[in-house]
Amino acid sequence: MDICSNTNTTWREGGDVNKVFNRHNTGTIMAAASVDRGSWFPALALGVSLLKTLFINAYHSTDFEVHRNWLAITHSLPVSRWYHENTSEWTLDYPPLFAWFEYGLSHFARHFDDQMLVVENLNYSSPATVLFQRLSVIFTDVLFIYAARECCKCIKTQKGALDILNSPSFVLAVLLLWNFGLLLVDHIHFQYNGFLFGFLLLSIAKHLQVNKKSPFCIHFPSQSAHSPLQQSQHLQGALLFAILLNLKHIYLYVAPAYGVFLLRSYCFMQDRSDGSIRWRSFSPVRLVALGCIVVGVCALSFGPFVAMGQASQVLSRLFPFKRGLCHAYWAPNAWALYNVLDKSLATVALRFKLVSETTLPRASMTGGLVQEFRHSVLPSVSPFVTILCTLLSMLPALASIWRRPRGPRGFLRCLLLCGLASFTFGWHVHEKAILIAVLPLSLLAVESREDAGIFLVLATTAHYSLFPLLFTPAELLLKFALMLIFTIFSFAALTRLHSASGRLLRPPEAFYLSGLAVVAVGCEVIFPLSPWQRKMPFLPLLATSAYTSLGVGYSFLRLYATMLRRDGGKSKRS
């Protein structure tokens, strides 16, 4: 199922001309569209928002104090001191636009409890403060809800799909709005990822939506569109992403995909008949337009601090390479497996007296602390190595959309691969960053059976990898129940959507996912009651990170295999 155009149109993709719909299907399509454009979306969004209010008094992490402190810093101190203030250990380390976002929130916060805006009130969490911070996340999620709605408009509706449960748009809306990982990270653990993902999804939607007059998204050609409206959509998408980067720089993970896609499919206005680049079609005017957007947003964000001579201070806060290879909770990536291998080799070496315990560095990486450490047996990994591995793992995806772009679908797949590459090999990766891949993959999951299978493996694995964020007994049943509900819906809805295409999961994939239940029972139920809890407190974290790393890595490789297979097929037809 492809992202589509309106009726009786054609498009060129890699040299192939395909008919979209015949005129006699129009009535059926519009009937189906009426289902998707009904009242279910507002009801669904309202239901999600009401659910979030139930978590107001739930556990919240140190990120709650982080953002309270940022409210106090931006409200109580002059701009010149924002990136120098260090009364709290949770110093301001997001880009300047997010600091201004906190500044704006602080003017509402003072009406709840002005004591939360005192910099010296460390770990302040009065009931009014908790209420305001929780509500601020819920209300700013309005942008995420709007972005989800725009993404739903980009999905082709199956003809005759009058049952709402058979509607791809409805399934996508649930996968986005009720995403378990986002609920856990933002509304229990506490952060503002929904607000930020709103910018990302809205940016993606702008590239998908070329003709706003159609109830469906147009699949635009591999050569860039010429109409002013189509150009505007590209520029709007670039503007939204530039704003996002200046709100949270972790989205640099997917910046290469944006850069290559816009340069190739927007700045180059035509392709050859085989889909390859036509160099003479390059438009300097379009490149300048994109450059002005990026430079303009960065100037507004960083300009005041550059003028004050604080550029280096701000950058040192944004990129603190001394924090160590892994975050306090090991993200399920290649370095988690590297740590496990190093620890296993060290244990074997000690057991057979190949090394002395005094010669090994202290295993600080297992204590949940954010700091530098040296590996015991394997070579220690430097930031340069992680950057090199990340870039090398992105190159095939970037080369693919440069050689023969396949419209927004190819861009979205490249974005996913860049996000997973950065997550897999990046320096000091936060476990929550896996959502950068999970949420956009939802768009592909409702369109194709193969992508749906990859989504089920990645989403289930990624969401379980977030379990260590909620380690208090009171939230044990809550996190299990929320994940179970979302996972059951994902499997049931996607299976129903792709029922005519065969099974979504291969037997090894189903076996692997069933192993998550074993890991969960062992880590969450058996281990706390065992004597190992005192001797090896790091064991659940190690087991969770190592096991889920396999699922994330597998999903990454399978997405790459899908892209390379399509490239091979395309080259044969060219």
Coordinates of C-alpha atoms in Angstrom, one line a residue:
M1 CA 0.0 0.0 0.0
D2 CA 1.6 3.2 -1.1
I3 CA 1.2 6.8 0.1
C4 CA -1.1 8.1 -2.6
S5 CA -2.4 10.8 -4.8
N6 CA -6.0 11.8 -5.4
T7 CA -8.0 10.1 -8.1
N8 CA -7.2 9.8 -11.8
T9 CA -3.6 11.0 -11.4
T10 CA -0.3 9.4 -12.2
W11 CA 3.2 9.8 -10.9
R12 CA 6.7 8.8 -11.8
E13 CA 8.9 6.9 -9.3
G14 CA 12.2 5.6 -10.4
G15 CA 11.1 5.6 -14.0
D16 CA 7.8 3.6 -13.4
V17 CA 4.5 5.2 -14.2
N18 CA 1.6 3.9 -12.0
K19 CA -2.1 4.6 -12.0
V20 CA -3.5 5.5 -8.7
F21 CA -7.3 5.0 -8.8
N22 CA -9.9 4.7 -11.5
R23 CA -12.9 7.0 -11.6
H24 CA -15.4 4.2 -10.7
N25 CA -13.6 3.8 -7.3
T26 CA -14.1 7.4 -6.3
G27 CA -17.5 6.8 -4.6
T28 CA -16.1 3.9 -2.5
I29 CA -13.0 5.9 -1.6
M30 CA -15.0 8.9 -0.4
A31 CA -17.2 6.7 1.6
A32 CA -14.2 5.3 3.4
A33 CA -12.8 8.7 3.8
S34 CA -15.9 9.8 5.6
V35 CA -15.1 7.2 8.2
D36 CA -11.6 8.5 8.7
R37 CA -12.8 12.1 8.8
G38 CA -15.5 11.5 11.4
S39 CA -15.6 12.3 15.1
W40 CA -13.4 9.5 16.3
F41 CA -10.1 11.4 16.3
P42 CA -11.2 14.1 18.8
A43 CA -12.7 11.4 21.1
L44 CA -9.5 9.4 20.9
A45 CA -7.3 12.4 21.7
L46 CA -9.6 13.4 24.6
G47 CA -9.5 9.9 26.0
V48 CA -5.6 9.9 25.9
S49 CA -5.5 13.2 27.6
L50 CA -7.9 12.0 30.4
L51 CA -5.7 8.9 30.8
K52 CA -2.7 11.1 31.3
T53 CA -4.4 13.0 34.2
L54 CA -4.5 9.7 36.1
F55 CA -0.7 9.6 36.3
I56 CA -0.4 13.1 38.0
N57 CA 0.4 11.6 41.4
A58 CA 2.5 8.7 40.1
Y59 CA 6.2 8.3 40.5
H60 CA 8.4 10.9 38.8
S61 CA 12.1 10.7 38.1
T62 CA 14.9 13.2 38.7
D63 CA 13.9 14.7 35.3
F64 CA 11.0 16.3 37.2
E65 CA 13.6 18.3 39.3
V66 CA 15.6 19.0 36.2
H67 CA 12.8 20.8 34.6
R68 CA 11.7 22.5 37.8
N69 CA 15.2 23.9 38.1
W70 CA 15.2 25.1 34.5
L71 CA 11.9 26.9 35.2
A72 CA 13.6 28.6 38.2
I73 CA 16.8 29.5 36.2
T74 CA 15.0 31.0 33.3
H75 CA 12.5 32.9 35.4
S76 CA 14.7 34.2 38.2
L77 CA 18.1 34.9 36.5
P78 CA 19.1 37.2 33.6
V79 CA 19.7 35.5 30.2
S80 CA 23.5 36.0 30.6
R81 CA 23.5 33.6 33.6
W82 CA 21.3 30.8 32.2
Y83 CA 24.1 28.6 30.9
H84 CA 26.5 29.4 33.8
E85 CA 24.2 28.7 36.8
N86 CA 25.2 25.5 38.6
T87 CA 23.6 25.7 42.1
S88 CA 21.9 22.4 41.2
E89 CA 23.7 19.5 39.6
W90 CA 21.0 19.5 36.9
T91 CA 22.3 22.4 34.9
L92 CA 20.6 23.8 31.8
D93 CA 21.9 21.6 28.9
Y94 CA 19.2 21.9 26.2
P95 CA 19.5 24.4 23.2
P96 CA 18.4 28.0 23.8
L97 CA 14.9 27.6 22.2
F98 CA 14.0 25.1 24.9
A99 CA 15.3 27.5 27.5
W100 CA 12.9 30.1 26.2
F101 CA 10.1 27.5 26.2
E102 CA 10.8 26.9 29.9
Y103 CA 10.8 30.7 30.4
G104 CA 7.4 30.9 28.9
L105 CA 6.1 28.1 31.1
S106 CA 7.5 29.8 34.2
H107 CA 5.0 32.7 33.8
F108 CA 2.2 30.2 34.2
A109 CA 4.0 28.3 37.0
R110 CA 4.1 31.3 39.3
H111 CA 0.3 31.3 39.5
F112 CA 0.5 27.7 41.0
D113 CA 3.4 28.1 43.4
D114 CA 6.0 30.8 43.0
Q115 CA 8.4 28.9 45.4
M116 CA 9.2 26.4 42.6
L117 CA 10.8 29.3 40.8
V118 CA 13.4 29.9 43.5
V119 CA 16.8 28.6 42.3
E120 CA 17.9 27.6 45.8
N121 CA 14.8 25.5 46.4
L122 CA 16.4 22.2 45.3
N123 CA 14.2 19.1 45.0
Y124 CA 11.1 21.3 45.6
S125 CA 8.0 19.3 44.8
S126 CA 4.9 20.8 46.5
P127 CA 1.5 19.4 45.3
A128 CA 0.9 22.6 43.3
T129 CA 4.3 22.1 41.6
V130 CA 3.6 18.5 40.7
L131 CA 0.2 19.5 39.4
F132 CA 1.6 22.3 37.2
Q133 CA 4.4 20.3 35.8
R134 CA 2.2 17.3 34.9
L135 CA -0.4 19.6 33.4
S136 CA 2.2 21.5 31.4
V137 CA 3.2 18.2 29.7
I138 CA -0.4 17.3 28.9
F139 CA -1.3 20.7 27.5
T140 CA 1.8 21.0 25.3
D141 CA 1.0 17.6 23.9
V142 CA -1.7 19.4 21.9
L143 CA 1.0 19.9 19.2
F144 CA 1.7 16.1 19.2
I145 CA -2.1 15.5 18.8
Y146 CA -2.2 17.9 15.9
A147 CA 0.8 16.3 14.3
A148 CA -0.7 12.8 14.6
R149 CA -3.8 14.1 12.9
E150 CA -1.8 15.5 10.0
C151 CA 0.1 12.2 9.7
C152 CA -3.2 10.3 9.6
K153 CA -4.2 12.4 6.6
C154 CA -1.1 11.0 4.8
I155 CA -2.3 7.4 4.9
K156 CA -4.2 5.8 2.0
T157 CA -7.7 4.5 3.0
Q158 CA -8.5 1.0 1.8
K159 CA -11.4 1.0 -0.5
G160 CA -14.5 -0.3 1.2
A161 CA -12.9 0.1 4.7
L162 CA -16.1 1.3 6.4
D163 CA -15.2 -0.5 9.6
I164 CA -13.2 1.9 11.8
L165 CA -11.1 -0.9 13.1
N166 CA -10.1 -1.7 9.5
S167 CA -9.1 1.9 8.9
P168 CA -5.3 2.5 8.6
S169 CA -5.7 6.1 9.8
F170 CA -7.5 4.9 13.0
V171 CA -4.8 2.3 13.7
L172 CA -2.1 4.9 13.1
A173 CA -3.7 7.4 15.4
V174 CA -3.9 4.8 18.2
L175 CA -0.3 3.7 17.6
L176 CA 0.9 7.4 18.0
L177 CA -1.5 8.9 20.6
W178 CA -1.6 5.9 22.9
N179 CA 2.1 4.9 22.4
F180 CA 3.1 3.2 25.6
G181 CA 6.7 4.4 25.5
L182 CA 5.6 8.0 25.3
L183 CA 3.1 7.6 28.1
L184 CA 5.8 6.1 30.3
V185 CA 8.6 8.5 29.5
D186 CA 6.6 11.8 29.6
H187 CA 3.6 11.3 31.9
I188 CA 5.1 9.0 34.6
H189 CA 8.9 9.3 34.3
F190 CA 8.5 13.0 33.3
Q191 CA 9.7 14.8 30.2
Y192 CA 8.4 16.9 27.2
N193 CA 9.0 14.4 24.4
G194 CA 5.4 14.6 23.1
F195 CA 5.8 18.3 22.5
L196 CA 9.1 17.7 20.7
F197 CA 7.8 14.7 18.6
G198 CA 5.0 16.9 17.5
F199 CA 7.5 19.0 15.6
L200 CA 9.2 15.9 14.1
L201 CA 5.9 14.3 13.0
L202 CA 4.5 17.5 11.7
S203 CA 7.7 18.1 9.7
I204 CA 7.4 14.6 8.2
A205 CA 3.8 15.2 7.4
K206 CA 4.6 18.5 5.6
H207 CA 6.9 16.5 3.2
L208 CA 4.2 13.9 2.7
Q209 CA 1.4 16.3 2.1
V210 CA 1.8 18.0 -1.2
N211 CA -1.8 18.8 -2.1
K212 CA -3.8 20.0 0.9
K213 CA -7.0 20.0 -1.2
S214 CA -7.0 16.2 -1.4
P215 CA -8.2 14.1 1.5
F216 CA -5.2 11.9 0.8
C217 CA -1.5 12.5 0.7
I218 CA 0.1 12.7 -2.8
H219 CA 3.0 10.5 -3.5
F220 CA 5.2 13.1 -5.2
P221 CA 7.7 12.1 -7.9
S222 CA 11.4 11.5 -7.3
Q223 CA 12.1 14.7 -9.2
S224 CA 11.3 17.7 -7.1
A225 CA 7.9 19.4 -7.6
H226 CA 7.7 22.8 -9.3
S227 CA 4.5 24.3 -7.9
P228 CA 4.7 27.0 -5.3
L229 CA 2.5 25.0 -3.0
Q230 CA 4.8 22.0 -3.2
Q231 CA 7.9 24.1 -2.6
S232 CA 6.1 25.7 0.4
Q233 CA 5.5 22.2 1.9
H234 CA 9.2 21.4 1.7
L235 CA 10.2 24.7 3.2
Q236 CA 7.7 24.3 6.1
G237 CA 9.1 20.8 6.8
A238 CA 12.6 22.2 6.9
L239 CA 11.5 25.1 9.2
L240 CA 9.8 22.8 11.6
F241 CA 12.9 20.5 11.8
A242 CA 15.2 23.5 12.3
I243 CA 13.1 24.6 15.2
L244 CA 13.1 21.1 16.6
L245 CA 16.9 20.9 16.5
N246 CA 17.1 24.2 18.5
L247 CA 14.7 22.8 21.0
K248 CA 16.6 19.5 21.6
H249 CA 19.8 18.6 19.8
I250 CA 19.3 14.9 20.1
Y251 CA 17.4 15.1 16.8
L252 CA 20.7 15.6 15.2
Y253 CA 20.4 11.8 15.0
V254 CA 18.1 12.2 11.9
A255 CA 19.5 15.5 10.5
P256 CA 21.6 13.7 7.8
A257 CA 18.4 12.2 6.4
Y258 CA 16.9 15.7 6.1
G259 CA 20.0 17.2 4.6
V260 CA 20.5 14.6 1.9
F261 CA 16.7 14.3 1.1
L262 CA 16.2 18.1 0.7
L263 CA 19.3 18.6 -1.3
R264 CA 18.5 15.7 -3.6
S265 CA 14.8 16.0 -4.0
Y266 CA 14.3 19.8 -3.5
C267 CA 17.4 21.5 -4.7
F268 CA 17.7 19.3 -7.8
M269 CA 14.6 19.9 -9.8
Q270 CA 14.7 17.0 -12.3
D271 CA 15.9 13.4 -12.6
R272 CA 16.9 11.4 -15.6
S273 CA 14.5 8.8 -17.0
D274 CA 16.2 6.1 -14.9
G275 CA 15.8 8.1 -11.7
S276 CA 19.4 9.1 -11.5
I277 CA 20.4 12.7 -10.8
R278 CA 20.3 15.4 -13.5
W279 CA 23.1 17.7 -12.4
R280 CA 22.1 20.6 -14.6
S281 CA 18.8 20.9 -12.8
F282 CA 20.4 22.2 -9.5
S283 CA 18.7 25.3 -8.2
P284 CA 21.0 27.6 -6.2
V285 CA 17.9 29.7 -5.3
R286 CA 16.3 26.7 -3.5
L287 CA 19.6 25.9 -1.7
V288 CA 19.8 29.5 -0.5
A289 CA 16.1 29.3 0.7
L290 CA 16.9 26.3 2.8
G291 CA 20.1 27.8 4.1
C292 CA 18.2 31.0 5.1
I293 CA 15.8 28.9 7.1
V294 CA 18.4 27.0 9.0
V295 CA 20.7 30.0 9.6
G296 CA 17.8 32.2 10.5
V297 CA 16.4 29.8 13.2
C298 CA 19.9 29.2 14.6
A299 CA 20.6 32.9 14.7
L300 CA 17.4 33.5 16.7
S301 CA 18.3 30.7 19.0
F302 CA 22.0 31.1 19.6
G303 CA 22.4 34.7 18.5
P304 CA 22.0 36.4 21.9
F305 CA 24.5 34.0 23.5
V306 CA 27.0 34.6 20.6
A307 CA 26.6 38.3 21.1
M308 CA 27.4 37.9 24.8
G309 CA 30.5 35.8 24.0
Q310 CA 28.9 32.6 25.5
A311 CA 28.8 30.4 22.5
S312 CA 31.5 28.0 23.8
Q313 CA 29.8 27.8 27.2
V314 CA 26.5 26.9 25.6
L315 CA 28.1 24.2 23.4
S316 CA 30.0 22.7 26.4
R317 CA 26.7 22.2 28.1
L318 CA 25.1 20.7 25.0
F319 CA 27.9 18.2 24.2
P320 CA 29.3 17.0 27.6
F321 CA 31.6 14.2 26.3
K322 CA 32.9 13.5 29.8
R323 CA 29.6 11.9 30.7
G324 CA 30.8 8.5 29.5
L325 CA 30.0 6.0 26.8
C326 CA 26.7 4.8 28.3
H327 CA 23.9 6.5 30.1
A328 CA 23.0 5.6 33.7
Y329 CA 20.5 3.1 32.3
W330 CA 22.2 1.3 29.5
A331 CA 20.4 2.0 26.2
P332 CA 19.9 -1.3 24.3
N333 CA 22.6 -0.7 21.7
A334 CA 25.9 -2.1 20.5
W335 CA 27.8 -0.6 23.5
A336 CA 25.5 -2.4 26.0
L337 CA 26.5 -5.7 24.4
Y338 CA 30.1 -4.5 24.3
N339 CA 29.9 -3.8 28.1
V340 CA 28.4 -7.2 28.8
L341 CA 31.1 -8.9 26.8
D342 CA 33.8 -6.9 28.6
K343 CA 32.3 -7.8 32.0
S344 CA 32.0 -11.5 31.0
L345 CA 35.6 -11.7 29.9
A346 CA 36.8 -9.9 33.1
T347 CA 34.8 -12.4 35.2
V348 CA 36.3 -15.4 33.3
A349 CA 39.8 -13.9 33.6
L350 CA 39.4 -13.5 37.3
R351 CA 38.0 -17.0 37.8
F352 CA 41.0 -18.6 36.0
K353 CA 43.4 -16.1 37.7
L354 CA 44.6 -14.7 34.4
V355 CA 44.5 -11.2 35.8
S356 CA 44.5 -9.8 39.3
E357 CA 41.5 -8.0 40.7
T358 CA 43.7 -5.0 41.7
T359 CA 44.7 -4.5 38.0
L360 CA 41.1 -4.1 36.8
P361 CA 39.3 -0.7 36.9
R362 CA 36.4 -0.4 39.2
A363 CA 33.2 -1.4 37.5
S364 CA 31.5 2.0 37.7
M365 CA 29.6 1.3 34.6
T366 CA 27.3 -1.1 36.6
G367 CA 26.4 1.3 39.3
G368 CA 24.0 3.4 37.4
L369 CA 26.2 6.5 37.6
V370 CA 26.9 8.9 34.7
Q371 CA 30.6 9.1 34.5
E372 CA 33.7 8.1 32.5
F373 CA 35.0 4.6 32.9
R374 CA 37.6 2.2 31.4
H375 CA 36.7 -1.2 30.1
S376 CA 38.4 -4.1 31.9
V377 CA 39.5 -6.3 29.1
L378 CA 38.3 -4.9 25.8
P379 CA 39.7 -1.6 24.5
S380 CA 37.9 1.5 25.8
V381 CA 35.7 3.3 23.4
S382 CA 36.3 7.0 22.6
P383 CA 33.7 9.6 21.4
F384 CA 35.5 9.7 18.0
V385 CA 35.0 5.9 17.6
T386 CA 31.3 6.2 18.2
I387 CA 31.0 9.1 15.8
L388 CA 32.9 7.1 13.1
C389 CA 30.7 4.0 13.6
T390 CA 27.6 6.1 13.5
L391 CA 28.4 7.8 10.2
L392 CA 29.6 4.6 8.5
S393 CA 26.4 2.8 9.5
M394 CA 24.3 5.7 8.0
L395 CA 26.1 5.9 4.7
P396 CA 24.3 3.2 2.8
A397 CA 20.9 4.7 3.7
L398 CA 22.0 8.2 2.7
A399 CA 23.6 6.9 -0.5
S400 CA 20.3 5.2 -1.3
I401 CA 18.1 8.3 -1.3
W402 CA 20.8 10.2 -3.1
R403 CA 21.2 7.8 -6.0
R404 CA 17.5 7.1 -6.5
P405 CA 15.1 8.9 -4.2
R406 CA 11.7 7.2 -3.9
G407 CA 9.7 10.2 -2.6
P408 CA 8.6 10.6 1.0
R409 CA 8.5 6.9 1.7
G410 CA 12.2 6.6 0.9
F411 CA 13.0 9.6 3.0
L412 CA 11.1 8.2 6.0
R413 CA 12.9 4.9 5.7
C414 CA 16.2 6.7 5.6
L415 CA 15.2 8.8 8.6
L416 CA 14.5 5.6 10.6
L417 CA 17.8 4.1 9.6
C418 CA 19.7 7.3 10.6
G419 CA 17.9 7.3 13.9
L420 CA 18.7 3.7 14.6
A421 CA 22.3 4.0 13.5
S422 CA 22.8 6.9 16.0
F423 CA 21.0 5.0 18.7
T424 CA 23.1 1.8 18.1
F425 CA 26.5 3.4 17.9
G426 CA 26.2 6.9 19.5
W427 CA 28.0 8.3 22.6
H428 CA 26.1 8.4 25.8
V429 CA 22.8 7.4 24.3
H430 CA 19.7 7.8 26.4
E431 CA 17.4 4.8 26.3
K432 CA 14.4 7.1 25.7
A433 CA 15.9 8.0 22.3
I434 CA 14.6 4.7 20.8
L435 CA 11.3 6.5 20.4
I436 CA 12.8 8.5 17.6
A437 CA 12.5 5.4 15.5
V438 CA 9.4 3.7 17.0
L439 CA 7.0 6.6 16.4
P440 CA 7.8 7.4 12.7
L441 CA 7.9 3.6 11.9
S442 CA 4.2 3.6 12.8
L443 CA 3.5 5.3 9.5
L444 CA 5.1 2.5 7.5
A445 CA 3.6 -0.2 9.7
V446 CA 0.1 0.6 8.6
E447 CA 1.1 0.6 5.0
S448 CA 3.0 -2.7 4.5
R449 CA 3.1 -6.1 6.0
E450 CA 6.9 -6.3 6.1
D451 CA 7.2 -3.0 7.9
A452 CA 4.4 -4.0 10.3
G453 CA 6.4 -7.0 11.3
I454 CA 9.5 -4.9 11.9
F455 CA 7.4 -2.4 13.9
L456 CA 6.1 -5.2 16.2
V457 CA 9.6 -6.4 17.0
L458 CA 11.1 -3.0 17.5
A459 CA 8.2 -1.4 19.4
T460 CA 7.8 -4.4 21.8
T461 CA 11.5 -4.7 22.4
A462 CA 12.0 -0.9 22.8
H463 CA 9.1 -0.4 25.1
Y464 CA 10.2 -3.2 27.4
S465 CA 13.7 -1.7 27.4
L466 CA 12.2 1.3 29.1
F467 CA 11.0 -0.7 32.1
P468 CA 14.1 0.1 34.3
L469 CA 12.9 3.8 34.2
L470 CA 10.1 2.7 36.6
F471 CA 11.7 0.7 39.3
T472 CA 9.4 1.4 42.2
P473 CA 7.0 -1.4 43.3
A474 CA 4.0 0.8 43.1
E475 CA 4.3 1.2 39.3
L476 CA 5.0 -2.5 38.6
L477 CA 1.5 -3.5 37.7
L478 CA 0.9 -0.1 35.9
K479 CA 3.7 -0.5 33.5
F480 CA 2.9 -4.1 32.8
A481 CA -0.8 -3.3 32.2
L482 CA -0.1 -0.3 29.9
M483 CA 2.4 -2.2 27.8
L484 CA 0.2 -5.2 27.6
I485 CA -2.8 -3.2 26.3
F486 CA -0.7 -1.4 23.7
T487 CA 1.1 -4.5 22.5
I488 CA -2.1 -6.5 22.2
F489 CA -3.8 -3.7 20.2
S490 CA -0.7 -3.4 18.0
F491 CA -0.6 -7.1 17.2
A492 CA -4.4 -7.4 16.7
A493 CA -4.8 -4.2 14.6
L494 CA -1.9 -4.7 12.3
T495 CA -2.7 -8.3 11.8
R496 CA -6.2 -7.4 10.8
L497 CA -5.0 -4.6 8.5
H498 CA -2.6 -7.0 6.7
S499 CA -4.7 -10.2 7.0
A500 CA -4.5 -10.8 3.2
S501 CA -0.7 -10.7 3.1
G502 CA 0.2 -13.5 5.5
R503 CA 1.8 -13.6 8.9
L504 CA 3.5 -10.5 10.3
L505 CA 6.2 -12.3 12.4
R506 CA 8.6 -15.0 11.4
P507 CA 8.9 -18.0 13.9
P508 CA 12.3 -16.8 15.2
E509 CA 10.9 -13.3 15.8
A510 CA 7.9 -14.7 17.7
F511 CA 10.3 -16.9 19.8
Y512 CA 12.5 -13.9 20.6
L513 CA 9.5 -11.7 21.7
S514 CA 8.2 -14.5 23.9
G515 CA 11.6 -14.5 25.6
L516 CA 10.8 -10.9 26.8
A517 CA 8.2 -12.4 29.1
V518 CA 10.8 -14.7 30.7
V519 CA 13.2 -11.8 31.1
A520 CA 10.5 -9.6 32.6
V521 CA 9.4 -12.3 35.2
G522 CA 13.1 -12.9 36.1
C523 CA 14.0 -9.3 36.5
E524 CA 10.8 -7.9 38.0
V525 CA 9.5 -10.7 40.1
I526 CA 12.1 -13.4 40.9
F527 CA 15.3 -11.3 41.2
P528 CA 14.0 -8.9 43.9
L529 CA 13.2 -12.0 46.1
S530 CA 16.5 -13.7 45.5
P531 CA 19.8 -13.3 47.5
W532 CA 21.4 -12.0 44.2
Q533 CA 19.8 -8.7 44.8
R534 CA 22.5 -7.6 47.3
K535 CA 25.4 -9.3 45.6
M536 CA 24.7 -8.2 42.0
P537 CA 22.2 -5.3 42.0
F538 CA 23.1 -4.5 38.4
L539 CA 22.0 -7.8 37.0
P540 CA 18.4 -6.9 35.9
L541 CA 19.7 -3.8 34.1
L542 CA 22.4 -5.9 32.4
A543 CA 20.0 -8.6 31.4
T544 CA 17.4 -6.1 30.1
S545 CA 19.8 -4.1 28.1
A546 CA 21.6 -7.1 26.6
Y547 CA 18.4 -8.9 25.6
T548 CA 16.6 -5.9 24.2
S549 CA 19.8 -4.9 22.3
L550 CA 19.4 -8.0 20.2
G551 CA 15.9 -7.0 19.2
V552 CA 16.8 -3.4 18.4
G553 CA 19.8 -4.5 16.4
Y554 CA 17.8 -7.1 14.5
S555 CA 15.2 -4.5 13.6
F556 CA 17.9 -2.1 12.4
L557 CA 19.4 -4.8 10.1
R558 CA 16.1 -5.9 8.8
L559 CA 15.1 -2.4 7.9
Y560 CA 18.4 -2.0 6.1
A561 CA 17.9 -5.3 4.3
T562 CA 14.5 -4.1 3.1
M563 CA 16.0 -0.9 1.7
L564 CA 18.9 -2.7 0.0
R565 CA 16.6 -5.3 -1.5
R566 CA 14.4 -2.6 -3.0
D567 CA 17.5 -0.8 -4.4
G568 CA 18.6 -4.1 -6.0
G569 CA 15.2 -4.6 -7.6
K570 CA 15.1 -1.0 -8.8
S571 CA 18.4 -1.2 -10.4
K572 CA 17.4 -4.4 -12.3
R573 CA 14.3 -2.7 -13.7
S574 CA 16.2 0.5 -14.7

